[in-house]
JSON list of C-alpha atoms in Angstrom, two decimals:
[
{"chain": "A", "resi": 22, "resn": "UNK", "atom": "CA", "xyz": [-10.97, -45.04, 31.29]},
{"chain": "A", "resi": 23, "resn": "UNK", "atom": "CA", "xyz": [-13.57, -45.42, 33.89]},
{"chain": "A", "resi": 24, "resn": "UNK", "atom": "CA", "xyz": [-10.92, -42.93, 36.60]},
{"chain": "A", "resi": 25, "resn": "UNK", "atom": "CA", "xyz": [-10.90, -40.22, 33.29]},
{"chain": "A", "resi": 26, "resn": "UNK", "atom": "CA", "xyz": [-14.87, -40.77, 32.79]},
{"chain": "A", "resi": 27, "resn": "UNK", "atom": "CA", "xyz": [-15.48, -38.67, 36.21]},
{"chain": "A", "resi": 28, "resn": "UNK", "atom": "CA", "xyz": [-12.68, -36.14, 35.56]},
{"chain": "A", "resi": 29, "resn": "UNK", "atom": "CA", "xyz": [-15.13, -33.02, 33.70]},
{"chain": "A", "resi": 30, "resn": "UNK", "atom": "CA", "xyz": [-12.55, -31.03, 36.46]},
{"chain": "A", "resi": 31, "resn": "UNK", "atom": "CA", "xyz": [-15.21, -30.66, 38.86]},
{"chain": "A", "resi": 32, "resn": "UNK", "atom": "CA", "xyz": [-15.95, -26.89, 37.94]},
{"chain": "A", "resi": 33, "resn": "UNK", "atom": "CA", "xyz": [-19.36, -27.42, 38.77]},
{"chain": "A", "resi": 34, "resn": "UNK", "atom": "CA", "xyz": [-18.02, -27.67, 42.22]},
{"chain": "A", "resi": 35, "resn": "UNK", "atom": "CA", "xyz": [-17.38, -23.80, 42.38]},
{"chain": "A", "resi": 36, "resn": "UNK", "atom": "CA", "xyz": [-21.17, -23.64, 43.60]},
{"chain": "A", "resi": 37, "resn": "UNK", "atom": "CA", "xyz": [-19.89, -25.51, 47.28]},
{"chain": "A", "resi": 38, "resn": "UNK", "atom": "CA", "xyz": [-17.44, -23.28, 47.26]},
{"chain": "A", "resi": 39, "resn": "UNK", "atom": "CA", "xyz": [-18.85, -19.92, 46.75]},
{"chain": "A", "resi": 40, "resn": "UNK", "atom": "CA", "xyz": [-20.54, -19.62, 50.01]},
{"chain": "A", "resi": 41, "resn": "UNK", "atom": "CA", "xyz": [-16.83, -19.96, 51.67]},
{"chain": "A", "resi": 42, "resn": "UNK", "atom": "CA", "xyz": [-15.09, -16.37, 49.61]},
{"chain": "A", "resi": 43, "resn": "UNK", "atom": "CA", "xyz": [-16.85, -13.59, 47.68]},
{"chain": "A", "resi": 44, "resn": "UNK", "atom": "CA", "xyz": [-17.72, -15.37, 44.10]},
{"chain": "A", "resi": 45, "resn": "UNK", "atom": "CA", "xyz": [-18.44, -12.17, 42.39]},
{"chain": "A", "resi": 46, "resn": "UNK", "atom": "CA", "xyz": [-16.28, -11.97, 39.54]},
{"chain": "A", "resi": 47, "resn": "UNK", "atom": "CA", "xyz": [-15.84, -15.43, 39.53]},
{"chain": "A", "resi": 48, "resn": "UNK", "atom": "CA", "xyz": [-17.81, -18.72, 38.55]},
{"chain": "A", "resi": 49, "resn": "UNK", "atom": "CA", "xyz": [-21.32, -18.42, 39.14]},
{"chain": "A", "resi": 50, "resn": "UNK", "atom": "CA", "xyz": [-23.52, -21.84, 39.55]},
{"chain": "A", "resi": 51, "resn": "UNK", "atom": "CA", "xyz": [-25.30, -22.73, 36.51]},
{"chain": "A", "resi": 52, "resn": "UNK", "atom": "CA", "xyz": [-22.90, -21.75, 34.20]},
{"chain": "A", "resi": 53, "resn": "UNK", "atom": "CA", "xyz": [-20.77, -24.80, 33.28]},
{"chain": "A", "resi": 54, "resn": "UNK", "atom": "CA", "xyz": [-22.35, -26.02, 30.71]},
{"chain": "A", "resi": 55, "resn": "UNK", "atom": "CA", "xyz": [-20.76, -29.01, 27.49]},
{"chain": "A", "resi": 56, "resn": "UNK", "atom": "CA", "xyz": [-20.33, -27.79, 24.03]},
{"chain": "A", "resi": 57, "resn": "UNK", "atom": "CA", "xyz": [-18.22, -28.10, 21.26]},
{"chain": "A", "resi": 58, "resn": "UNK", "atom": "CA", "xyz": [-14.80, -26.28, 20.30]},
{"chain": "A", "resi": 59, "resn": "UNK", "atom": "CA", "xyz": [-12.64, -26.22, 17.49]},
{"chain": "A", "resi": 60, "resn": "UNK", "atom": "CA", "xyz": [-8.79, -27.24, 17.61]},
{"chain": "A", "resi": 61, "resn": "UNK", "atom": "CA", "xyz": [-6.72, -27.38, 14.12]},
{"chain": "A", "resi": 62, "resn": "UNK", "atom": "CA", "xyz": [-10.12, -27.44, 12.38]},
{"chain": "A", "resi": 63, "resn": "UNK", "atom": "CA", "xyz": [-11.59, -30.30, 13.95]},
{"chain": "A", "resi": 64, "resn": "UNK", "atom": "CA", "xyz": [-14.68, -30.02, 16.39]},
{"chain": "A", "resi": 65, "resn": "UNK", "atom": "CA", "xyz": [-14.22, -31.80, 20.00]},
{"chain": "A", "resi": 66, "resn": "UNK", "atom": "CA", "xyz": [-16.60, -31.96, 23.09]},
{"chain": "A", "resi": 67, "resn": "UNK", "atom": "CA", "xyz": [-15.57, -29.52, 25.84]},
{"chain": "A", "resi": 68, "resn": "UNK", "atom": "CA", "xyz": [-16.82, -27.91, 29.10]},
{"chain": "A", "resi": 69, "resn": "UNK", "atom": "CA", "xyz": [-17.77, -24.75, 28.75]},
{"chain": "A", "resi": 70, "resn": "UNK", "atom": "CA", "xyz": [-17.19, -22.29, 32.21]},
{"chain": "A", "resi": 71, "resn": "UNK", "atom": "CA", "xyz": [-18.11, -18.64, 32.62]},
{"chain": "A", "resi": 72, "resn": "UNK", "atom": "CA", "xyz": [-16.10, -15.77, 34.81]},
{"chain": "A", "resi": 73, "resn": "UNK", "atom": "CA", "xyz": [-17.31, -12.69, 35.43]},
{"chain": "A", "resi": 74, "resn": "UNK", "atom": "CA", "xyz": [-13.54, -11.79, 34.83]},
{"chain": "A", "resi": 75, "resn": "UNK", "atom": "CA", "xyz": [-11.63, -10.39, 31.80]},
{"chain": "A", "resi": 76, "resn": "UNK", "atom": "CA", "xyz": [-9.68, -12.52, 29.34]},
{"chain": "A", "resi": 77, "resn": "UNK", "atom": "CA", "xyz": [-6.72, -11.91, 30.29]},
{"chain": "A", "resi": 78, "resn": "UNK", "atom": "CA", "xyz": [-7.39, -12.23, 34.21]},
{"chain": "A", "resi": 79, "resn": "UNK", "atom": "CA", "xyz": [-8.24, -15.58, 34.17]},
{"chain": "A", "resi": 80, "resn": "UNK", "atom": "CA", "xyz": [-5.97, -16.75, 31.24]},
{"chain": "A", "resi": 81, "resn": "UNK", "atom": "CA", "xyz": [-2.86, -15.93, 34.11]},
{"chain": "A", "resi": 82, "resn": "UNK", "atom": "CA", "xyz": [-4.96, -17.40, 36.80]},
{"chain": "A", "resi": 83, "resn": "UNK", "atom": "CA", "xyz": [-4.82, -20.73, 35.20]},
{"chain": "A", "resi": 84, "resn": "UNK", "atom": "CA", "xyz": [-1.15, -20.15, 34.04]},
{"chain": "A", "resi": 85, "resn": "UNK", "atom": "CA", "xyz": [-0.76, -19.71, 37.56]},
{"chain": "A", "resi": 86, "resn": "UNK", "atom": "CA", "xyz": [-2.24, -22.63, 38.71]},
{"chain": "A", "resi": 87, "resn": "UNK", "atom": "CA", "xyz": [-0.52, -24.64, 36.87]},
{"chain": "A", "resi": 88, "resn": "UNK", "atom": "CA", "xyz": [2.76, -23.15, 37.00]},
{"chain": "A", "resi": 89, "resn": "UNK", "atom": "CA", "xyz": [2.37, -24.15, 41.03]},
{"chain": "A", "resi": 90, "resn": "UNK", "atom": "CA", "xyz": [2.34, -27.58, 39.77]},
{"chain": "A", "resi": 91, "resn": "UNK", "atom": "CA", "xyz": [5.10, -27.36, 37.72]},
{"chain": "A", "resi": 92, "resn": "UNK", "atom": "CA", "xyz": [3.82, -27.15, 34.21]},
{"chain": "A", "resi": 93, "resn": "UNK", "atom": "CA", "xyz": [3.77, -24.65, 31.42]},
{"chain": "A", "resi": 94, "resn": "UNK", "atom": "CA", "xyz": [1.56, -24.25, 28.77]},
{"chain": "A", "resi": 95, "resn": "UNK", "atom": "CA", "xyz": [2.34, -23.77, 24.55]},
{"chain": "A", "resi": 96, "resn": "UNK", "atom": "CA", "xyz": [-0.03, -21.72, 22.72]},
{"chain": "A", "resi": 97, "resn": "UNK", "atom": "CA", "xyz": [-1.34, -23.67, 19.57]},
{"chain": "A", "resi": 98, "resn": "UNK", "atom": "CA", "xyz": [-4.27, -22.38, 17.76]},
{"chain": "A", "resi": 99, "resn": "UNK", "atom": "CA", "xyz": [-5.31, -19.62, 21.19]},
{"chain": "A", "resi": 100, "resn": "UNK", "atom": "CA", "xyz": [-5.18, -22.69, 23.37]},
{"chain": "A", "resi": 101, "resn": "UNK", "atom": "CA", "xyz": [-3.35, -23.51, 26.09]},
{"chain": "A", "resi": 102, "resn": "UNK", "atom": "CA", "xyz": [-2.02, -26.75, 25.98]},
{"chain": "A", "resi": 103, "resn": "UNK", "atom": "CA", "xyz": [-0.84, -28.51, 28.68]},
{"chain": "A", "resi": 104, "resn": "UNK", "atom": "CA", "xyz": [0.39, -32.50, 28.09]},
{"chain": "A", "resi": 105, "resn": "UNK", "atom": "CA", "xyz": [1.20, -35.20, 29.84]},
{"chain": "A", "resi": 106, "resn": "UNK", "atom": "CA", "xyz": [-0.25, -33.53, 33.53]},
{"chain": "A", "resi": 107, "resn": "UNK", "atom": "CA", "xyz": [-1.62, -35.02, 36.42]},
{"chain": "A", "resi": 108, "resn": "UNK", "atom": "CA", "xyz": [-4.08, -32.75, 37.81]},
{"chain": "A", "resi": 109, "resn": "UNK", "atom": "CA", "xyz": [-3.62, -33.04, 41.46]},
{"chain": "A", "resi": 110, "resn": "UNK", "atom": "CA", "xyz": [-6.15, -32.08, 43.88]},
{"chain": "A", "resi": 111, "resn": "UNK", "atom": "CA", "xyz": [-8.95, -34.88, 41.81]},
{"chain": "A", "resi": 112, "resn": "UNK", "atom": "CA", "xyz": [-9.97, -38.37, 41.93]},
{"chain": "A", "resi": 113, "resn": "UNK", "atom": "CA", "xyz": [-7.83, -38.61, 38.69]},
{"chain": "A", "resi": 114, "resn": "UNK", "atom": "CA", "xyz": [-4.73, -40.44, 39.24]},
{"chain": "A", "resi": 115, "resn": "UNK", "atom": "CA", "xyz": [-3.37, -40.74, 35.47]},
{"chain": "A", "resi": 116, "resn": "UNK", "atom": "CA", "xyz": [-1.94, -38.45, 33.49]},
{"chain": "A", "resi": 117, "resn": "UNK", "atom": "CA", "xyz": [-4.02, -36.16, 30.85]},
{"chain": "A", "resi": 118, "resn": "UNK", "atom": "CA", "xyz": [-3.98, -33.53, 28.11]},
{"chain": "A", "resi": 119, "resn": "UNK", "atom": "CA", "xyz": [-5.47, -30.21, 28.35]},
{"chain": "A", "resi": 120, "resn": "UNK", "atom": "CA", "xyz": [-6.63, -27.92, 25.80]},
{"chain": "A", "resi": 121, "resn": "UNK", "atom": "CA", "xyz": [-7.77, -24.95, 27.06]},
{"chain": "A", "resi": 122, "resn": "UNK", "atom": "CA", "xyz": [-9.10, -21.50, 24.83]},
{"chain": "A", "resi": 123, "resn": "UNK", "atom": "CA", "xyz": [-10.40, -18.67, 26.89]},
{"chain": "A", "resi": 124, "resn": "UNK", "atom": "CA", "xyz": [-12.29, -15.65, 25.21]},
{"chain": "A", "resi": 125, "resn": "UNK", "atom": "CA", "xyz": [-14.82, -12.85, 25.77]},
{"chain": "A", "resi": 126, "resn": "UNK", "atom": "CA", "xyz": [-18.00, -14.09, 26.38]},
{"chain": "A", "resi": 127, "resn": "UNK", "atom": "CA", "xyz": [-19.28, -11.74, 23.66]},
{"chain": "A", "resi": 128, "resn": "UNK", "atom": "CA", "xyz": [-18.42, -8.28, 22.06]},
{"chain": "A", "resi": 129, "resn": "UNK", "atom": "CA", "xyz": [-20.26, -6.16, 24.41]},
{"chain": "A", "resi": 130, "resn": "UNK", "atom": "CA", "xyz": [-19.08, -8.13, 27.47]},
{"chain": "A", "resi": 131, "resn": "UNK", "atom": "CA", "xyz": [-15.64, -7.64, 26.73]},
{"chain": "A", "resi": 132, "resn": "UNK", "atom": "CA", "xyz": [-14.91, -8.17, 31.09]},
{"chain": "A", "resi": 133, "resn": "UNK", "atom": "CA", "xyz": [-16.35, -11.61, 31.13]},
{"chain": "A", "resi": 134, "resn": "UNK", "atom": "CA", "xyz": [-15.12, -14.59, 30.23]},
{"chain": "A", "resi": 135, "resn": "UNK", "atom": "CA", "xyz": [-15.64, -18.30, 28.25]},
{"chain": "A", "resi": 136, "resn": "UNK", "atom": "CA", "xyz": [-13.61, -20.67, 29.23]},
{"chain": "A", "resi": 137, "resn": "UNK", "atom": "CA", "xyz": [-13.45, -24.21, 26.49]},
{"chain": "A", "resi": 138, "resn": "UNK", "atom": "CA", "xyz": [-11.85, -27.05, 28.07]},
{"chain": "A", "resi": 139, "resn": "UNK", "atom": "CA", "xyz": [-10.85, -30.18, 26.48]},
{"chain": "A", "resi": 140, "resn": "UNK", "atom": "CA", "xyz": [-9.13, -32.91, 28.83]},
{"chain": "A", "resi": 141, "resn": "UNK", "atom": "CA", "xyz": [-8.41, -36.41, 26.93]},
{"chain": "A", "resi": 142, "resn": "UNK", "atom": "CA", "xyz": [-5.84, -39.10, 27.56]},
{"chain": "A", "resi": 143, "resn": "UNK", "atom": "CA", "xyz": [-2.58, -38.17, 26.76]},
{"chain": "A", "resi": 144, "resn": "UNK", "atom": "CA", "xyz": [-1.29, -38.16, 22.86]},
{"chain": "A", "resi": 145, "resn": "UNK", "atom": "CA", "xyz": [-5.40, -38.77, 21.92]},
{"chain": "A", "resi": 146, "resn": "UNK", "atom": "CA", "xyz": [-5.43, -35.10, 20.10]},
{"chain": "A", "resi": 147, "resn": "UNK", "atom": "CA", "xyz": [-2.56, -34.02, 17.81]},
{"chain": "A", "resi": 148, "resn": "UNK", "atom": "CA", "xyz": [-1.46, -30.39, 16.50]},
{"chain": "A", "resi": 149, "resn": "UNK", "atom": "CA", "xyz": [-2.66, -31.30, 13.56]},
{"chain": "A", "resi": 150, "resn": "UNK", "atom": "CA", "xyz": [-6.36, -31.77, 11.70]},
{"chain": "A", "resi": 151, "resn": "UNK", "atom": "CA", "xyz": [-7.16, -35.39, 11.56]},
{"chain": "A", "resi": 152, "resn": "UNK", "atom": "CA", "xyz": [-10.35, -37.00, 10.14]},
{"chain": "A", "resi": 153, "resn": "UNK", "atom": "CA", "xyz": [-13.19, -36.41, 11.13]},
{"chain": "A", "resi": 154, "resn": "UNK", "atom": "CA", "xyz": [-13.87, -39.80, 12.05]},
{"chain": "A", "resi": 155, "resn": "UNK", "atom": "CA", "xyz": [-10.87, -40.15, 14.27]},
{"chain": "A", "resi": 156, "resn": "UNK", "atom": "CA", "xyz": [-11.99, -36.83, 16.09]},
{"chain": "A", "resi": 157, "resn": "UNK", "atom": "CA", "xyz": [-15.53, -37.73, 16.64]},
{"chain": "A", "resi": 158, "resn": "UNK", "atom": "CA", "xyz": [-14.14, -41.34, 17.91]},
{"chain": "A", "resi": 159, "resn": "UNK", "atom": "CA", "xyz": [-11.75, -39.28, 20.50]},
{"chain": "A", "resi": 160, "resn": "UNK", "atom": "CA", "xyz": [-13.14, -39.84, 24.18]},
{"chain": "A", "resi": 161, "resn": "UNK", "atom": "CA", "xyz": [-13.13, -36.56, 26.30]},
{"chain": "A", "resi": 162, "resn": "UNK", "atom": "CA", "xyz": [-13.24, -35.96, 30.02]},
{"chain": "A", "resi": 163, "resn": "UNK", "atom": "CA", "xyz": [-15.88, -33.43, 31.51]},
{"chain": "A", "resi": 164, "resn": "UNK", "atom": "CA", "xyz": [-16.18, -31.41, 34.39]},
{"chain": "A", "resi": 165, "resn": "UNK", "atom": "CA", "xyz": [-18.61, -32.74, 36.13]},
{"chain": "A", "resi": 166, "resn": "UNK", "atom": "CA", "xyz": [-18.74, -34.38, 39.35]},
{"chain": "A", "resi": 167, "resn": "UNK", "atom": "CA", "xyz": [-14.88, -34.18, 41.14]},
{"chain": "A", "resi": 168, "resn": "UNK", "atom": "CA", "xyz": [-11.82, -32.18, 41.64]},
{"chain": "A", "resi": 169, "resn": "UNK", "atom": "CA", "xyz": [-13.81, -29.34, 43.96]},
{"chain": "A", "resi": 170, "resn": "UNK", "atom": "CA", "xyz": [-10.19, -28.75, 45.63]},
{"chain": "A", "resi": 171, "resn": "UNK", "atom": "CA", "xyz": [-8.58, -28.07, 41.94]},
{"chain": "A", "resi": 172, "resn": "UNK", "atom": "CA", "xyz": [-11.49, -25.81, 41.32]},
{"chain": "A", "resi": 173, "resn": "UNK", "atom": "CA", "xyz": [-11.26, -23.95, 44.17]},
{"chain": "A", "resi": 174, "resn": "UNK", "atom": "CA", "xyz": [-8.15, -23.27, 43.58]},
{"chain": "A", "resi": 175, "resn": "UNK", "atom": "CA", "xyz": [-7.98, -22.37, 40.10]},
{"chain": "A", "resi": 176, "resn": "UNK", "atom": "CA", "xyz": [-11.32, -20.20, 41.69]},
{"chain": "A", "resi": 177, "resn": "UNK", "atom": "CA", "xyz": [-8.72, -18.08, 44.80]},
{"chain": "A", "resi": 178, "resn": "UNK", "atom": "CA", "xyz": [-6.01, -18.10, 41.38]},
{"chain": "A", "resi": 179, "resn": "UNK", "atom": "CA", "xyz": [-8.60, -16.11, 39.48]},
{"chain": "A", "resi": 180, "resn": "UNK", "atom": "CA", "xyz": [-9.41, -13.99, 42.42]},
{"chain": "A", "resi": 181, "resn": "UNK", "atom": "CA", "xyz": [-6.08, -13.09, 43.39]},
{"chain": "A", "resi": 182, "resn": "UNK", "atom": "CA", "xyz": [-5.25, -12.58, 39.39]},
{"chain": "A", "resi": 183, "resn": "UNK", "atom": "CA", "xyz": [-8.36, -10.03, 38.93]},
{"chain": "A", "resi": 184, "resn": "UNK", "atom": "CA", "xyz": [-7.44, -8.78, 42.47]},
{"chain": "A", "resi": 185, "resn": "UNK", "atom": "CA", "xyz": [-4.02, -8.17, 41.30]},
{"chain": "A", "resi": 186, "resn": "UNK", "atom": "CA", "xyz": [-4.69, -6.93, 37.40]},
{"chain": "A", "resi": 187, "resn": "UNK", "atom": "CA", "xyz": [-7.21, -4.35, 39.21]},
{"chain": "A", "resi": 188, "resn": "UNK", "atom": "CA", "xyz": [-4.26, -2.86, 41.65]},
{"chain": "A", "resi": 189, "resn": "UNK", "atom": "CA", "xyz": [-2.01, -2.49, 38.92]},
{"chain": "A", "resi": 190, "resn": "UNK", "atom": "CA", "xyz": [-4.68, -1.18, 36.40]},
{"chain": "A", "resi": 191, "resn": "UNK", "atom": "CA", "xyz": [-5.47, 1.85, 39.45]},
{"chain": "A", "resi": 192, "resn": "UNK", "atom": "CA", "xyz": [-2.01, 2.08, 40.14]},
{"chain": "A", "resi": 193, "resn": "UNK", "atom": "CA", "xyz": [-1.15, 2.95, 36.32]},
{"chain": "A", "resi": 194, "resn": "UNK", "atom": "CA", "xyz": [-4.04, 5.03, 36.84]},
{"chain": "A", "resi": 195, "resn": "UNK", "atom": "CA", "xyz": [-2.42, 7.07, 39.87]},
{"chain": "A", "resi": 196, "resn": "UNK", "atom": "CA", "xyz": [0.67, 6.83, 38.05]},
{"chain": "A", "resi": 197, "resn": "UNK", "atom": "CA", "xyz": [-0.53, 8.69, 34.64]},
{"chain": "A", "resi": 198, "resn": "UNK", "atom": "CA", "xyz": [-2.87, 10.92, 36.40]},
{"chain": "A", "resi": 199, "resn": "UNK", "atom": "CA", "xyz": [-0.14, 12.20, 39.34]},
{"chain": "A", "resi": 200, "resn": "UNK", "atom": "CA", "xyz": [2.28, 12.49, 35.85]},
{"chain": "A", "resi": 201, "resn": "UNK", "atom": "CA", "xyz": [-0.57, 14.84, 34.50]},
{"chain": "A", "resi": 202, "resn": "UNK", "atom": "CA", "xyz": [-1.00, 16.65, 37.42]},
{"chain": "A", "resi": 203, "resn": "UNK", "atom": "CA", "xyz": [3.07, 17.46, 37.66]},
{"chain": "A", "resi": 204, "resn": "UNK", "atom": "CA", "xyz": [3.16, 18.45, 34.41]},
{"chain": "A", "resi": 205, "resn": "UNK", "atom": "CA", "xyz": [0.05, 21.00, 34.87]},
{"chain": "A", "resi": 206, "resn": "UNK", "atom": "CA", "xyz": [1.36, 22.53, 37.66]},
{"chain": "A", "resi": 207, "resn": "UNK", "atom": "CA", "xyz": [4.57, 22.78, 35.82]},
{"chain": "A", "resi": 208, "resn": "UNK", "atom": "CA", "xyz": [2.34, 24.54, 33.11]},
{"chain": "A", "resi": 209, "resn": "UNK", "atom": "CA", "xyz": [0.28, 26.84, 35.76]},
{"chain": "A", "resi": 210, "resn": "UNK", "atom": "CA", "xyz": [3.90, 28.06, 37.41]},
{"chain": "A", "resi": 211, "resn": "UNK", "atom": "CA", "xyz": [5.20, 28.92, 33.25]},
{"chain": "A", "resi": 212, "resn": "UNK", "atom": "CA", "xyz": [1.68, 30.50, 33.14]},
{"chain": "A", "resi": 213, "resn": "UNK", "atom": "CA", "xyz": [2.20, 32.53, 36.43]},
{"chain": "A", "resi": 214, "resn": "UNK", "atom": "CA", "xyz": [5.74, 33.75, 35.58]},
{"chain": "A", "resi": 215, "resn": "UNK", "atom": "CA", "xyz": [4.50, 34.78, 31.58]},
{"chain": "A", "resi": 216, "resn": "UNK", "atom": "CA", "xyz": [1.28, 36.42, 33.85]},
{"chain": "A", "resi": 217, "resn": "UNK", "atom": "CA", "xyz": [3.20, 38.79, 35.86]},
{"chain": "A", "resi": 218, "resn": "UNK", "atom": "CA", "xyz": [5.54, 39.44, 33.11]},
{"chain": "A", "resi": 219, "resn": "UNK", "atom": "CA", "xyz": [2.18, 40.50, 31.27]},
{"chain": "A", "resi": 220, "resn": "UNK", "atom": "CA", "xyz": [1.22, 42.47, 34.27]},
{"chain": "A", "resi": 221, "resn": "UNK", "atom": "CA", "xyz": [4.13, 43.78, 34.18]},
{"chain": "A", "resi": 222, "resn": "UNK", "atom": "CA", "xyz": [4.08, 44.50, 30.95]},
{"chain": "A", "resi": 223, "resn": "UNK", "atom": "CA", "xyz": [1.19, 46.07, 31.26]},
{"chain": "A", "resi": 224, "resn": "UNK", "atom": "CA", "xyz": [2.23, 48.40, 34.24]},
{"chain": "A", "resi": 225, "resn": "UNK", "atom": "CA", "xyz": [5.18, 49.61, 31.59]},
{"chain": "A", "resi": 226, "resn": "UNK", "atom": "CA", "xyz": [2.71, 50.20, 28.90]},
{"chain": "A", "resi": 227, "resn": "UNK", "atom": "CA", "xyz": [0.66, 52.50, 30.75]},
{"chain": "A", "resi": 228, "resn": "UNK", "atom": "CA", "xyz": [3.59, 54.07, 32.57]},
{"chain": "A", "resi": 229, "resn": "UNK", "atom": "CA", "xyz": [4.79, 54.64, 28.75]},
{"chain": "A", "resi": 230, "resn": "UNK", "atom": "CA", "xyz": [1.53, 55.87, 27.41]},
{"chain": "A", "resi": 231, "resn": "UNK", "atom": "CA", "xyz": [1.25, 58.49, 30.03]},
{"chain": "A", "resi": 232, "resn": "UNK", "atom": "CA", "xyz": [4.69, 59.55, 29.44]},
{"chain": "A", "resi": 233, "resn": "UNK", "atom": "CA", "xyz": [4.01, 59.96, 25.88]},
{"chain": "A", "resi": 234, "resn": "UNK", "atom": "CA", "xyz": [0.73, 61.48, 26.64]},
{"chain": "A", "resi": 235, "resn": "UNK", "atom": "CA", "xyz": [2.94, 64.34, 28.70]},
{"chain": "A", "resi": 236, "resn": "UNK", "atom": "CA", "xyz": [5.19, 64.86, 26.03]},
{"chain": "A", "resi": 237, "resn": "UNK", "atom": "CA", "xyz": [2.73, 65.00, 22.91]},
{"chain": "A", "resi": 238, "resn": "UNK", "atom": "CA", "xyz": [0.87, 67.64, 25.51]},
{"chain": "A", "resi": 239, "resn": "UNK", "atom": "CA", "xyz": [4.06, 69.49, 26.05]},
{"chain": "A", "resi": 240, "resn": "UNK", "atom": "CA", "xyz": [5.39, 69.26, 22.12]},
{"chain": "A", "resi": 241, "resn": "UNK", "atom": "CA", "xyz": [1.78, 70.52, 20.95]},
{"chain": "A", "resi": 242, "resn": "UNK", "atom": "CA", "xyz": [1.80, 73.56, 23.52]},
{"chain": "A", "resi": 243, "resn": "UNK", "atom": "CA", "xyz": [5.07, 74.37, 21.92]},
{"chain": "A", "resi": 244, "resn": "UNK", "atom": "CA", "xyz": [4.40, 74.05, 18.54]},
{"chain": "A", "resi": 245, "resn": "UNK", "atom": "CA", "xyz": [1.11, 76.66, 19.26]},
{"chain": "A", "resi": 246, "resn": "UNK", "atom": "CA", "xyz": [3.55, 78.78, 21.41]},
{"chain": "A", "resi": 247, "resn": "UNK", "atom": "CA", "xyz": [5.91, 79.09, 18.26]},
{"chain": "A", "resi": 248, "resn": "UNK", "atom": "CA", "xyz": [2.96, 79.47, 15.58]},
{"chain": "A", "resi": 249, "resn": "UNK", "atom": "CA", "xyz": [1.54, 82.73, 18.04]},
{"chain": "A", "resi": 250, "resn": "UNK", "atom": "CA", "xyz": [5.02, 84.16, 18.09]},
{"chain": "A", "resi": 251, "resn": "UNK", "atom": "CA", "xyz": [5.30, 83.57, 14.20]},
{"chain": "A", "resi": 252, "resn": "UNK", "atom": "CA", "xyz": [1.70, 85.33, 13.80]},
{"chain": "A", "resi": 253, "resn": "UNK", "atom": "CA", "xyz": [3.06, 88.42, 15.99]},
{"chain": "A", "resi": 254, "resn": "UNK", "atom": "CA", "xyz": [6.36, 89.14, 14.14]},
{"chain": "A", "resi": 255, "resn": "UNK", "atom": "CA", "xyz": [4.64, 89.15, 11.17]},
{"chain": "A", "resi": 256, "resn": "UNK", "atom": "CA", "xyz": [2.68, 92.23, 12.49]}
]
């Protein structure tokens, strides 16, 4: 227990490491802070970590991280749960649990993130609610204190995860947009050919109405030619 009382992940080491790679949509100093979170209806210290990084971005940065180290998380309760790890990279030698719930810091900061860690000893916190005795007794790890080189990595894992979400976001962006732009020029050449069949059109019509301008000219002279002969045989 006295290895897993300086565990707290060393998060708060993010601050020696920002001056080394651009920090801004990641961790910023000051912001790890200890709190409480719920799991199966039971309330359990955490650390509490901000990103200045959607959701989603740094939920696959820490899948990521871990997945390097050859674990993979189940989703209880919108936590990932990882048991039975050792976090290498820390002063921590023994294995641990970790419960870990990552949300949008608020409803009109929908691109930053909360990030509620809970690290006990292994088998300490079930899938299941327990009294609230037994929880309160539970002994959690912070992030305080070690681990920078797990942080920074989980920090260049969230980097390279907004880095890549934002490349694919622009390139679905290029994709829909050059997919708009085919199918308006598609439209304009439709719209050309129906425009000079209009002109066209257009060119007949007069051609038409001059033609039947001609004849109604032609057909009324007649008609007064044949009334004036009508007039004179009658005299």
């Amino acid at each position: 227990m006295k290895n897993l009382s300086f565990l707290y992940i060393g998060l708060l080491a993010f601050s020696s490491l920002a001056s080394a790679q651009d920090s801004s949509i990641l961790y910023k100093k000051g912001q790890l802070s200890k709190g409480k979170v719920e799991y199966y209806g039971n309330k359990y210290d955490c650390s509490i970590l901000e990103f200045d990084a959607p959701p989603d971005v740094v939920e696959n940065a820490i899948k990521q991280m871990m997945s390097k180290r050859g674990y993979n998380a189940s989703t209880k309760k919108g936590f990932l749960v990882y048991r039975n790890v050792v976090l290498r990279r820390t002063e921590l030698k023994d294995p641990v649990d970790v419960f870990t719930e990552i949300e949008a810091k608020s409803r009109s900061e929908k691109n930053k993130s909360t990030v509620s860690m809970i690290i006990t000893v292994p088998g300490a916190i079930p899938d299941k609610k327990i009294e609230k005795s037994q929880a309160d007794a539970i002994g959690t790890i912070g992030l305080v204190g070690l681990g920078s080189a797990l942080i920074g990595s989980l920090e260049e894992d969230v980097s390279l995860s907004a880095h890549n979400n934002e490349m694919t976001t622009l390139q679905e962006q290029i994709d829909k947009t050059q997919k708009e732009l085919n199918s308006l020029v598609t439209d304009s050449l439709e719209y050309q050919k129906k425009l000079q069949k209009l002109q066209q059109s257009i060119v007949d019509n007069g051609k038409a109405q001059a033609d039947a301008k001609q004849k109604l000219q032609e057909t009324t002279k007649r008609l007064e030619m044949l009334k004036s002969r009508k007039l004179e045989l009658k005299n």
